[in-house]
Structure formats: C-alpha cells, structure tokens
PDB file of C-alpha atoms in Angstrom:
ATOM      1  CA  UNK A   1     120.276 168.875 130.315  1.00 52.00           C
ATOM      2  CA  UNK A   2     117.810 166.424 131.392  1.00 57.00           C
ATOM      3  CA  UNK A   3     117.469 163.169 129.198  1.00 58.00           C
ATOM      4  CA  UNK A   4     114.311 161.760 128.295  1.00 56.00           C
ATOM      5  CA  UNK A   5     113.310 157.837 127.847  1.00 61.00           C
ATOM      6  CA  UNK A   6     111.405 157.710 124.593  1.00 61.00           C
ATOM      7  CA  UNK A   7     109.276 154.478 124.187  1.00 59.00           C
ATOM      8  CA  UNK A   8     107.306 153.336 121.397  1.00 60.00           C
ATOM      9  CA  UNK A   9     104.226 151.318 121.426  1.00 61.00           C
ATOM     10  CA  UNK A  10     104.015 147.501 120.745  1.00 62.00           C
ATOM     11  CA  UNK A  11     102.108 147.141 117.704  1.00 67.00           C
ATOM     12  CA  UNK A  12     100.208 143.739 117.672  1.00 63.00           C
ATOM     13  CA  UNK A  13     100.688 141.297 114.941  1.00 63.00           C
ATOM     14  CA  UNK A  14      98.932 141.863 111.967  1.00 66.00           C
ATOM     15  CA  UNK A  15      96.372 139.059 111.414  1.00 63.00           C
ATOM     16  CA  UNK A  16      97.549 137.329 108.602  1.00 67.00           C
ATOM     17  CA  UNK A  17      94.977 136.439 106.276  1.00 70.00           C
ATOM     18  CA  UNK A  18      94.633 134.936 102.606  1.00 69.00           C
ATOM     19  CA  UNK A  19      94.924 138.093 100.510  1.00 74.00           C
ATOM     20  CA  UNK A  20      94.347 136.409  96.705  1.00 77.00           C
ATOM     21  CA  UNK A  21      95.063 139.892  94.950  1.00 80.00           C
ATOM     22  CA  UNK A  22      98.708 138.826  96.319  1.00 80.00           C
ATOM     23  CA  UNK A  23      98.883 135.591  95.115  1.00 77.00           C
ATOM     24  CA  UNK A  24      97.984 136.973  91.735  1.00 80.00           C
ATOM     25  CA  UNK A  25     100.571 139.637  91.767  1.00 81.00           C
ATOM     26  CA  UNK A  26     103.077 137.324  92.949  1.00 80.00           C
ATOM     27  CA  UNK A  27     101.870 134.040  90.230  1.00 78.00           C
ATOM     28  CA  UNK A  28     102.347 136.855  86.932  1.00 82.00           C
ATOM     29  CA  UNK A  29     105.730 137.396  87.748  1.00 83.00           C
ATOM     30  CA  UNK A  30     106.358 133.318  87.211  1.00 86.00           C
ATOM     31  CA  UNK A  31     104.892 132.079  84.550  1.00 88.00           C
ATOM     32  CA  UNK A  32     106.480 128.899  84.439  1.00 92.00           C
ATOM     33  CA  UNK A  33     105.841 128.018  87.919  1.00 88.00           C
ATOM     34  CA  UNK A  34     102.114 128.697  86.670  1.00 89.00           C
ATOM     35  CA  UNK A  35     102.698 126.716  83.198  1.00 92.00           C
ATOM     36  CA  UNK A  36     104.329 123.509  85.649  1.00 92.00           C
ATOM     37  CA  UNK A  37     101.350 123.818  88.439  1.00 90.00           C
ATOM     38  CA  UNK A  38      98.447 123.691  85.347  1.00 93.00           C
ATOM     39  CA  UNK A  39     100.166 120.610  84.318  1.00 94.00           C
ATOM     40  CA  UNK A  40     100.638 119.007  87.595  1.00 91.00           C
ATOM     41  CA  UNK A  41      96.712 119.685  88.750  1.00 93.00           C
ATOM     42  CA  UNK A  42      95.600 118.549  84.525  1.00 93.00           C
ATOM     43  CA  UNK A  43      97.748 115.278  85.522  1.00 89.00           C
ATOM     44  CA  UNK A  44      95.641 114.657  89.089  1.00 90.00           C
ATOM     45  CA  UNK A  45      92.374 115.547  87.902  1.00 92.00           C
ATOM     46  CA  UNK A  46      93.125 112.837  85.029  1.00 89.00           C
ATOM     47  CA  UNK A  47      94.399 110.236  87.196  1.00 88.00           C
ATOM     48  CA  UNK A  48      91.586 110.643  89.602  1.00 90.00           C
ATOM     49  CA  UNK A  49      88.614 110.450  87.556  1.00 91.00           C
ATOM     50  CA  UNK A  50      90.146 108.798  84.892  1.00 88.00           C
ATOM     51  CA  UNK A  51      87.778 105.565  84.902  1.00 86.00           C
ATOM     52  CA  UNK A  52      84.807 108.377  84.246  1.00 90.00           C
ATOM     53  CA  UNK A  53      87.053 110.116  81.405  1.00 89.00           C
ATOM     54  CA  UNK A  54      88.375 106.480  79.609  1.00 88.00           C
ATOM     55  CA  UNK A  55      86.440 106.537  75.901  1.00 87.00           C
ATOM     56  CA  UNK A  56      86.788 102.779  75.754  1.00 91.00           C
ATOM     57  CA  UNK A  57      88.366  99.848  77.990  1.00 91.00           C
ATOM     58  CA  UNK A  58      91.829  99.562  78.729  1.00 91.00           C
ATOM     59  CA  UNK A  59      91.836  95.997  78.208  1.00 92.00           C
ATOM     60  CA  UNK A  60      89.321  95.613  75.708  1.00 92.00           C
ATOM     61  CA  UNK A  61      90.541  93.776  72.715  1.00 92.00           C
ATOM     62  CA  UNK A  62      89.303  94.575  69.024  1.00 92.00           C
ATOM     63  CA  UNK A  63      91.284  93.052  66.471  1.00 92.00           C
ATOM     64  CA  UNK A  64      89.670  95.183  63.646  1.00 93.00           C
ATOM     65  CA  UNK A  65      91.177  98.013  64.913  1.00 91.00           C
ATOM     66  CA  UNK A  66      94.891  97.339  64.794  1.00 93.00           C
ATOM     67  CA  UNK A  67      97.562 100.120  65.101  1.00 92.00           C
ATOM     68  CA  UNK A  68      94.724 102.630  64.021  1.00 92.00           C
ATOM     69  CA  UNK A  69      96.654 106.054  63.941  1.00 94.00           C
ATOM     70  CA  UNK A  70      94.954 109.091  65.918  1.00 95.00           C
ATOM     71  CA  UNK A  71      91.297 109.911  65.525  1.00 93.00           C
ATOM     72  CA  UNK A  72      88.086 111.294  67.109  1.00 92.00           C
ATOM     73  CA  UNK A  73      86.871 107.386  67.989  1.00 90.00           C
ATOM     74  CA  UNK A  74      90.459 106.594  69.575  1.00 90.00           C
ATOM     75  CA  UNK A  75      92.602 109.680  70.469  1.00 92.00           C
ATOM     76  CA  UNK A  76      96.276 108.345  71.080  1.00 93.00           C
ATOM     77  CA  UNK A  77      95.557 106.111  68.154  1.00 93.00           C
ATOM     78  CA  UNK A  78      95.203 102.014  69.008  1.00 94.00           C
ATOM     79  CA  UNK A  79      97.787  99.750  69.782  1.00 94.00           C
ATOM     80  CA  UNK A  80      99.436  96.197  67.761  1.00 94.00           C
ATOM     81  CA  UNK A  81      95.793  94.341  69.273  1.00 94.00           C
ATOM     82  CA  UNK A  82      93.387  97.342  69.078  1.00 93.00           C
ATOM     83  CA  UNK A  83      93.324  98.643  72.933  1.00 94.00           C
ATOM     84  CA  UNK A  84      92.535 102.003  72.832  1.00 93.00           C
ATOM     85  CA  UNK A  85      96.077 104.006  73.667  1.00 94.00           C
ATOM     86  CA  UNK A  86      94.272 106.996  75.327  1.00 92.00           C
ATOM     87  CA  UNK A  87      92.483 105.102  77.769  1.00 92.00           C
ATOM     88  CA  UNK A  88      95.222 102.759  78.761  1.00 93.00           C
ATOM     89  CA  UNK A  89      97.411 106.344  79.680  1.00 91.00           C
ATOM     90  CA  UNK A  90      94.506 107.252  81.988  1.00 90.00           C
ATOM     91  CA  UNK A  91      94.032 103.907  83.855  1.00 90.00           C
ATOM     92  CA  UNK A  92      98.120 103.364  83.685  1.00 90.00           C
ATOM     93  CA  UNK A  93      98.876 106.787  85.277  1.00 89.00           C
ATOM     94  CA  UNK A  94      97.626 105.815  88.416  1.00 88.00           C
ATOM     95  CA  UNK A  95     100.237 102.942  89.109  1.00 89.00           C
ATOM     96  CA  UNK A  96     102.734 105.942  87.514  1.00 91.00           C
ATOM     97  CA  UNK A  97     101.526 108.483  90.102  1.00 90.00           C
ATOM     98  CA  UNK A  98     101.308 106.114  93.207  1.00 90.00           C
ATOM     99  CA  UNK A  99     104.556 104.981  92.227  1.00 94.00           C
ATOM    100  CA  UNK A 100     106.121 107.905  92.232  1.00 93.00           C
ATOM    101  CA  UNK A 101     104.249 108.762  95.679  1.00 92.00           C
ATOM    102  CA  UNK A 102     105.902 105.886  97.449  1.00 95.00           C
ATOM    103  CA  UNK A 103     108.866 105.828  96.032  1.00 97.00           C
ATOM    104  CA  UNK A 104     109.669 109.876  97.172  1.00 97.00           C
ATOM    105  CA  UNK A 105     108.001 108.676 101.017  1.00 97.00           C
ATOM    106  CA  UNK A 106     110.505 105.518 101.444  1.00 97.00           C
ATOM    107  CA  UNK A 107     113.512 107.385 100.340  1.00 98.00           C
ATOM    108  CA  UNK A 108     112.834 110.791 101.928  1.00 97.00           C
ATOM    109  CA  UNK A 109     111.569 108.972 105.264  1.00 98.00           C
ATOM    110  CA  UNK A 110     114.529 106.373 105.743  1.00 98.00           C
ATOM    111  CA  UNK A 111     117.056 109.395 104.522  1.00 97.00           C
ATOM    112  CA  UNK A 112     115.829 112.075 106.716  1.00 97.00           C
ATOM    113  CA  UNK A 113     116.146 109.139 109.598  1.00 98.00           C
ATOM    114  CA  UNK A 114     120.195 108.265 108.466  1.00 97.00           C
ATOM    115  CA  UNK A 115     120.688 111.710 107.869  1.00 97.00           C
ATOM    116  CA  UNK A 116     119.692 112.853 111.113  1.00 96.00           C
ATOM    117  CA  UNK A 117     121.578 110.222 113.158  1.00 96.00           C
ATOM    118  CA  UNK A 118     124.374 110.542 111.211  1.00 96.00           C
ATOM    119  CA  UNK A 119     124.538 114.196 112.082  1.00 94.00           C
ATOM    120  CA  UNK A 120     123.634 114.250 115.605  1.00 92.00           C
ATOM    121  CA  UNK A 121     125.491 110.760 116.912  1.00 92.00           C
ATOM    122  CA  UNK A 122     128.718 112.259 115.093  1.00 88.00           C
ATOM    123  CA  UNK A 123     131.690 110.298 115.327  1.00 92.00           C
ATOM    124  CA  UNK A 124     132.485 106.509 113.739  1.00 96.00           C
ATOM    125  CA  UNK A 125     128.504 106.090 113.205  1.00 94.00           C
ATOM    126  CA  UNK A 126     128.495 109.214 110.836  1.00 95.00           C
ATOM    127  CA  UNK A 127     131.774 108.064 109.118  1.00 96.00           C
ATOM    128  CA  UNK A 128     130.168 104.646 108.427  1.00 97.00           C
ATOM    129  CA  UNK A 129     126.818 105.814 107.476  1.00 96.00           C
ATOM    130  CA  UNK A 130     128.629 108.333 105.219  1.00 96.00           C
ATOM    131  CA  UNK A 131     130.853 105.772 103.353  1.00 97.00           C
ATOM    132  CA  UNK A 132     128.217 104.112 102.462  1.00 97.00           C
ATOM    133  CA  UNK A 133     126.070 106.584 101.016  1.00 97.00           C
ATOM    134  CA  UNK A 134     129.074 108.035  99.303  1.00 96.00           C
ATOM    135  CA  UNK A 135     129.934 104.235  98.263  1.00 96.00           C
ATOM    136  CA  UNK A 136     126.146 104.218  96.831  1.00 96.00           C
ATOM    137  CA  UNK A 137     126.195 107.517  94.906  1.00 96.00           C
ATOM    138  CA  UNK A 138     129.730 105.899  93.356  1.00 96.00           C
ATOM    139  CA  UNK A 139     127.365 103.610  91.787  1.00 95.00           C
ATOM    140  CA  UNK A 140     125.271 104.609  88.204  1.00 95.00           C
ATOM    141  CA  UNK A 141     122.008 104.779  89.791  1.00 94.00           C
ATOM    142  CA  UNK A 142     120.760 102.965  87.131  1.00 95.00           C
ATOM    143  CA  UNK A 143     122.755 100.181  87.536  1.00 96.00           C
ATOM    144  CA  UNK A 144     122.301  99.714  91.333  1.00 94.00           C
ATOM    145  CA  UNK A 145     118.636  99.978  90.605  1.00 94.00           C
ATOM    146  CA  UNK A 146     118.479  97.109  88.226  1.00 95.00           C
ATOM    147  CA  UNK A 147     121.014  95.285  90.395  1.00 96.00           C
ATOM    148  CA  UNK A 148     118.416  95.679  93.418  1.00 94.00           C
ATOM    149  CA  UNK A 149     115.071  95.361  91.315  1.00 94.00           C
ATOM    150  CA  UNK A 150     116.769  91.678  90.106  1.00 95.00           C
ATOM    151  CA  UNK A 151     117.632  90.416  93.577  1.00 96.00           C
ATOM    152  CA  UNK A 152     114.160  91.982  95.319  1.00 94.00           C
ATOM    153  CA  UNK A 153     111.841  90.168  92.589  1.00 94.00           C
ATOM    154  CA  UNK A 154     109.655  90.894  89.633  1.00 94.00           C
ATOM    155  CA  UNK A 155     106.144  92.932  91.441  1.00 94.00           C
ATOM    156  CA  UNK A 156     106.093  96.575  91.258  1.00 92.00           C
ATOM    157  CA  UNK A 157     106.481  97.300  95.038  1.00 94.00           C
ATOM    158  CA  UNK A 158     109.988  95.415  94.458  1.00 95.00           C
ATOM    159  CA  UNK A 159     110.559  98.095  91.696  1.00 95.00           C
ATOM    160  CA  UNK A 160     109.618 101.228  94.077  1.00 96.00           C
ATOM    161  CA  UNK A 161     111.439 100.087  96.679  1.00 96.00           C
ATOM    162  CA  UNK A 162     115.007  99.814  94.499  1.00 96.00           C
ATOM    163  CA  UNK A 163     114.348 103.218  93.575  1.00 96.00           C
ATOM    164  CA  UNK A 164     113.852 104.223  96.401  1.00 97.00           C
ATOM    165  CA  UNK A 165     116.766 102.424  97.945  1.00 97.00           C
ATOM    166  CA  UNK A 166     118.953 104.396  95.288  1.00 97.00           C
ATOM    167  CA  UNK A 167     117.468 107.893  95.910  1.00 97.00           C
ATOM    168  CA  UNK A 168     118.088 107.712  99.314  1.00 97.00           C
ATOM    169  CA  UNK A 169     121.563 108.634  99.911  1.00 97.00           C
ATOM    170  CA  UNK A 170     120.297 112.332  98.427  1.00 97.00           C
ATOM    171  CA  UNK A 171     118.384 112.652 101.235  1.00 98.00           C
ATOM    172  CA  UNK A 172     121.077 111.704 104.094  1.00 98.00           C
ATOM    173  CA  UNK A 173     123.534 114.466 102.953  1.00 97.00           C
ATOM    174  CA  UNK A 174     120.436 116.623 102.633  1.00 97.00           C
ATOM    175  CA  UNK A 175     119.459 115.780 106.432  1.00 97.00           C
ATOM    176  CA  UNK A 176     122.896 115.505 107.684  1.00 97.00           C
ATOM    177  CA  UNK A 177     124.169 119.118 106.656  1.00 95.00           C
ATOM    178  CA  UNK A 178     120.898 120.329 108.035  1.00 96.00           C
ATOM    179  CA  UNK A 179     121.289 118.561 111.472  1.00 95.00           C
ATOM    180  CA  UNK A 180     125.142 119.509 111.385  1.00 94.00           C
ATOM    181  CA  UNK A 181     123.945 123.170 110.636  1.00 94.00           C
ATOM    182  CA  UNK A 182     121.302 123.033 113.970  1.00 92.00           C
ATOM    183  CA  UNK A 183     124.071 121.603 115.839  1.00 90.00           C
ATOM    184  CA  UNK A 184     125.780 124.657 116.101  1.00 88.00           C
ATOM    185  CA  UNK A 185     123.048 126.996 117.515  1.00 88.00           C
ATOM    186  CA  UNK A 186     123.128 127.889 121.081  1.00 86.00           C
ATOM    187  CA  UNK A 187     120.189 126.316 121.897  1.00 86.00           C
ATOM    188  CA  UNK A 188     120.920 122.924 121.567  1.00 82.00           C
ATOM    189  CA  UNK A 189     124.440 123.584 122.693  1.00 82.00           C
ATOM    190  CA  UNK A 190     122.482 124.835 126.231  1.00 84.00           C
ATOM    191  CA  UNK A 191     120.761 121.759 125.936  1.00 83.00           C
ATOM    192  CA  UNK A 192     123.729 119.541 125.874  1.00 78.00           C
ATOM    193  CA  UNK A 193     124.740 120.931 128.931  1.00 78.00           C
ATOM    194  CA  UNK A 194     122.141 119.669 130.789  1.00 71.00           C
TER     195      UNK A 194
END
C-alpha cells in the first residue's frame, strides 16, 4: 500500500478592505456604544466650532437680564450678572476637553514609562516603584489631589498635572502586568541569552 503526500494550496491573504455593511451589522447589535459615540462626536463638534455656535458673549455683561430662566433668546437661562449660560458651556468646554486631553497623556505616558521599568528591571527597583504606587492608591485620590494642586499653585496646568500625578499609579500596574506577561514569552527569553 503505497502512501500518498497530499498538499494543499497556500491561499493568499484576503485584502482587507473597509466593508461598511459590516460596521453596520456589527454597530446594531450595541446600541449604547452607538448612544456614547453620538455624544462624544455632538461634544467635539461643539467644542470646536463653538465660537461660530455661541448666541451671545461669554463675558458679556447685561445687568437687565439677571438669573433669566431658560428661553429662545438665552437657552441655559442667564446667570446672577446676565452672561448668557449656554454660551459660556460652549467657550468653557474647551479648557474641559483639553484638560481632560492632557491630563490622560501625562498620566498614561509617565505610567506606561514606571510600569515598564518596573517590570522589566525586576528586582529592588520594581519593589520600590511598587510601594509607592501602592502607597499612592492608599491615599483618597481626592485628597492627594487637593494636597498636590495646593503645593503646585493656583493655574490650571498646576490642576492637570495633580490629576494626573494621582491617576498615574493605574497605569504602572496596568504596564507592569503587561511587561511581566511579555517577559515570559520565548522570544525575549532567546533574547536574553544573547
């Protein structure tokens, strides 16, 4: 009885493309994650052309129209010196947005960085860097953020960066148990060995 080799042919890779009858499909079966990315892209557009959108000045003053409740001339209503309260969310949500911006690039940069040093040098340097993340988390975040914001100084950049100080020790354990993780793969073991 005589054994044959049977081989099959390489297919190539299929060209991936962007196939928007997919997207579709796969968008109906969230419709929260729909409901949350409407809001998001509503939020941008605002912030970004929000000096074309304002109905009236942010800063203008009008003393005549005190604490004016909601109407078609000022829609959020007027505040206790007659700024209009719809065009002072518009202008303010930039600072909120930018804020928010920096604040997730400081902490996620300068945690990946800890993180991954801690995990690859190992040893007393991960212990240390460890204890004091873990020493930082013991903290109310609130707390250690108002503690920080008070010795850094009243300017908003001194208020981004406390946050961010405080939200980084999420990111080191996030990095570290990655690296740890990669660690192990043969790979980089091979590599050590060189």
């Amino acid at each position: 009885m005589m054994l044959s080799e049977e081989t099959s042919a390489v297919r190539p890779p299929k060209q991936t493309r962007f196939n928007g009858a997919k997207l579709v499909w796969m968008l109906k079966g969230s419709p929260l994650t729909v409901t949350g990315a409407v809001i998001i892209v509503l939020m941008l557009l605002m912030m970004i052309f929000s000096p074309w959108l304002a109905t009236h000045d942010p800063n203008a003053i009008d003393l005549t129209a005190r604490l004016l409740p909601p109407s078609a001339a000022h829609w959020f209503g007027t505040d206790e010196v007659g700024r209009d309260l719809f065009s002072r969310v518009l202008v303010g949500s930039q600072q909120s947005i930018l804020a928010g911006l920096v604040v997730v690039a400081i902490a996620g940069m300068m945690g990946s960085l800890l993180g991954c040093l801690s995990g690859v040098l190992g040893g007393r340097a991960d212990a240390i860097i460890m204890r004091i993340m873990d020493i930082m988390l013991s903290i109310p975040s609130l707390v250690l953020t108002m503690a920080l914001a008070a010795a850094l100084g009243p300017s908003l950049f001194n208020a981004m960066l406390a946050i961010a100080i405080v939200r980084i020790p999420f990111y080191v354990r996030l990095a570290r148990g990655q690296t740890l993780v990669v660690r192990q793969y043969t790979y980089v073991q091979a590599a050590k060995t060189f």
